[in-house]
Structure formats: structure tokens, C-alpha cells
Coordinates of C-alpha atoms in Angstrom, one line a residue:
M22 CA 43.6 89.3 14.2
M23 CA 43.8 93.1 14.9
N24 CA 41.4 95.6 14.5
K25 CA 42.6 98.1 11.4
A26 CA 43.2 101.0 13.4
A27 CA 45.7 99.0 15.5
L28 CA 47.6 98.0 12.9
T29 CA 51.2 99.5 12.2
K30 CA 52.5 99.0 8.4
A31 CA 56.4 98.9 10.0
P32 CA 56.9 97.4 13.2
E33 CA 60.2 97.6 14.9
T34 CA 62.3 95.1 17.0
E35 CA 65.3 95.0 18.9
A36 CA 67.6 91.6 19.1
I37 CA 70.6 91.1 20.9
I38 CA 73.7 89.5 18.4
R39 CA 74.1 86.2 19.4
F40 CA 78.1 84.9 20.1
Q41 CA 77.0 81.7 17.7
D42 CA 75.6 83.4 15.2
C43 CA 78.7 84.8 14.3
D44 CA 82.0 83.9 12.6
P45 CA 85.6 84.2 13.6
F46 CA 85.9 87.9 13.7
G47 CA 82.5 88.5 15.6
H48 CA 80.3 89.5 12.6
L49 CA 77.1 88.7 12.3
N50 CA 77.5 85.3 9.9
N51 CA 76.2 86.1 6.5
A52 CA 73.5 83.8 6.4
R53 CA 72.3 83.7 9.9
Y54 CA 71.0 87.0 8.6
L55 CA 67.8 85.7 7.1
D56 CA 67.4 83.9 10.7
Y57 CA 67.3 87.6 12.4
F58 CA 64.7 88.9 10.1
I59 CA 62.4 86.0 9.1
N60 CA 62.4 85.1 13.8
A61 CA 61.3 89.1 13.8
R62 CA 58.8 88.8 11.3
E63 CA 57.0 86.1 12.9
D64 CA 56.7 88.2 16.4
H65 CA 55.2 91.5 14.5
L66 CA 53.3 89.1 12.7
A67 CA 51.9 87.4 15.8
H68 CA 51.8 90.6 17.8
H69 CA 50.4 93.4 15.8
Y70 CA 48.2 91.4 13.7
G71 CA 47.4 88.5 15.9
L72 CA 48.6 86.2 13.1
D73 CA 50.1 82.6 14.1
I74 CA 51.4 81.6 11.5
F75 CA 52.2 78.1 12.8
Q76 CA 48.2 78.0 13.8
R77 CA 47.5 78.7 11.3
Q78 CA 49.2 76.4 9.1
K79 CA 47.7 73.3 11.4
R80 CA 44.4 74.4 10.9
L81 CA 44.9 75.2 6.5
N82 CA 47.4 72.5 6.8
Q83 CA 48.8 76.1 4.2
T84 CA 52.3 78.3 4.6
W85 CA 54.5 80.6 3.5
V86 CA 57.6 79.1 1.1
V87 CA 60.9 81.3 0.6
A88 CA 60.9 81.2 -3.4
K89 CA 63.7 84.4 -3.6
T90 CA 65.7 86.5 -1.1
S91 CA 67.7 89.8 -1.8
I92 CA 70.1 90.9 0.7
A93 CA 72.3 93.4 1.0
Y94 CA 75.1 93.8 3.5
I95 CA 75.7 97.9 4.6
R96 CA 77.8 97.6 8.0
P97 CA 78.8 94.3 10.0
A98 CA 77.0 93.8 13.1
V99 CA 79.1 92.0 15.7
V100 CA 78.7 89.7 19.1
M101 CA 76.4 90.9 21.6
E102 CA 75.4 94.2 19.7
R103 CA 72.0 95.4 20.2
V104 CA 70.8 96.1 16.5
N105 CA 66.9 97.1 15.9
I106 CA 64.9 94.9 12.8
C107 CA 62.0 97.0 11.3
T108 CA 59.9 94.7 9.0
S109 CA 57.2 95.4 6.9
L110 CA 54.8 93.9 3.5
R111 CA 55.8 95.1 0.2
Q112 CA 54.1 93.8 -2.0
Y113 CA 51.4 91.0 -2.5
S114 CA 49.6 89.3 -5.3
R115 CA 47.7 86.5 -4.7
T116 CA 49.6 83.5 -4.3
R117 CA 52.7 85.7 -3.4
L118 CA 54.1 88.9 -0.9
Q119 CA 57.0 90.5 -0.3
M120 CA 59.0 91.4 3.1
E121 CA 61.2 94.0 3.8
G122 CA 63.4 93.6 6.1
V123 CA 66.0 97.0 8.0
M124 CA 68.6 96.4 10.5
K125 CA 70.1 99.5 12.4
G126 CA 71.7 99.8 15.3
I127 CA 70.3 100.8 18.2
G128 CA 72.7 103.2 19.4
N129 CA 73.1 105.1 16.2
K130 CA 70.3 103.8 14.3
S131 CA 71.5 106.5 11.4
V132 CA 73.7 103.0 10.7
L133 CA 72.7 100.3 8.6
K134 CA 73.3 97.3 9.0
A135 CA 71.3 95.1 5.8
L136 CA 68.1 95.5 4.1
V137 CA 66.7 91.9 2.9
W138 CA 63.8 91.6 0.5
I139 CA 62.4 87.6 1.1
D140 CA 59.5 86.8 -2.0
F141 CA 57.3 84.0 -0.8
R142 CA 55.1 81.8 -2.3
Y143 CA 51.6 80.9 0.0
I144 CA 51.0 77.0 -1.0
D145 CA 48.8 74.5 0.7
L146 CA 50.9 71.6 2.1
G147 CA 49.0 68.2 0.8
K148 CA 48.7 69.1 -2.9
N149 CA 52.7 70.8 -2.9
R150 CA 51.5 73.4 -5.1
A151 CA 50.7 77.2 -4.4
V152 CA 47.3 79.0 -3.7
D153 CA 45.2 81.3 -3.7
H154 CA 45.6 83.4 -0.3
P155 CA 42.6 83.6 1.8
Q156 CA 40.0 86.6 1.6
D157 CA 41.1 87.3 5.5
L158 CA 44.5 87.5 4.7
M159 CA 43.8 89.7 1.7
V160 CA 42.4 92.0 3.7
L161 CA 44.9 92.3 6.1
F162 CA 47.6 92.7 2.6
K163 CA 46.4 96.1 2.2
A164 CA 46.0 97.2 5.4
I165 CA 49.6 96.9 6.2
A166 CA 51.3 97.4 2.8
A167 CA 53.9 99.5 3.5
A168 CA 55.2 100.2 -0.5
D169 CA 53.9 101.0 -4.0
G170 CA 56.6 97.8 -5.1
Q171 CA 57.8 100.1 -7.4
E172 CA 61.5 100.5 -6.8
D173 CA 64.3 97.8 -7.8
F174 CA 66.2 96.5 -4.1
D175 CA 69.8 98.7 -5.3
T176 CA 67.5 101.5 -6.0
R177 CA 65.8 100.7 -2.5
V178 CA 69.1 100.8 -0.3
K179 CA 70.8 103.6 -1.5
S180 CA 67.4 105.4 -0.7
V181 CA 66.8 103.7 3.0
C182 CA 71.0 104.9 2.9
R183 CA 70.2 108.4 2.4
S184 CA 67.1 108.5 4.4
L185 CA 68.8 107.7 6.9
T186 CA 72.2 109.7 6.7
E187 CA 69.6 112.7 6.3
H188 CA 67.9 111.8 9.6
A189 CA 71.6 111.6 11.1
G190 CA 72.3 114.9 10.1
T191 CA 69.1 116.7 11.4
L192 CA 69.5 114.6 14.1
Q193 CA 72.5 116.8 14.2
D194 CA 71.8 119.8 13.5
R195 CA 69.5 119.8 16.2
S196 CA 72.3 119.1 19.3
K197 CA 74.1 122.1 18.2

């Protein structure tokens, strides 16, 4: 894994909303939002933390499974639109973790498209049951956890919307 000094708590990446992922209205299909968030997180883990979850799974026969999702669809992401996806680790425990994903428009990062919390459980594939995260992961989690986990989901969605709106207003004031 990477040097702690190089760790960012909320890595970001860009994605293009693909035609095959959209409904007949040209909007990203609701179920496909999860794919975009999970794919971005996998990339962030590998690039920012040196954590290849697939190699780790092969070596240890342990991995994470989705236990619960909460998602708020705020504005539609549309076909061929460039979006910014930011992911972070909100909370963690011995056997669980919670990821947050925020999707925003590229041209106007104050436009929130969606916010998701995905709860994962760490399991041993051979035993088919939850197991404790190894110590190296617990050390990484401590270094990158971005939130105290005290907000509920709806409060967090409102908070992000408010923050982005205030940030957009500040940018508009500077341009005058």
C-alpha cells in the first residue's frame, strides 16, 4: 500500500455516461449509477491507495459484498455527459465499511447528480461468512476515513446540496 503522506481521503475521477447505460429518455438508468460509483471506487483504491482488491481476493480468498445501498437521484446524468465521481470511506468497523459516492456535473460542479452510500461486508469466500478485516486494512481505513459517520443519509444529501449551492454562489460573486 501507499505512503500515508500521499493518501487523499476523497479521490475524484471523470466518467462519460455511455449510451448503453441509459434509458429511452437518454438518462442514466437508475441501477447503472451503482456501477459507475463502484467502478470509480475500484479505480480509486488501486490508483490512490495501491489496493488491488481482485489480487487481494485471489491471494486471501476474502472480499467485500454489498450489504446495503442508499441512493439519492438529484439531477439526471445524460448520455455522453462528462461527470465527476468522488468516493470516500465514511465509516468502518472490524467487518464492515461504508463508502460514499458523489456524482456531479463536470462543466458545473455545483450540479449534484446523485449521492450514494454503499455498505459492504467483508467475507471469507471459503467459509461464506463475515470475517474481520486484516490489520493492514484497518490501518489504511484509519488513515483515509473521511467522515465521523454521525449524519443520517437524508441530512447528508441536504448538506452536500447546500454546500455545492453555496460554492457556486461564491464562484459567481468572484466573477462579477
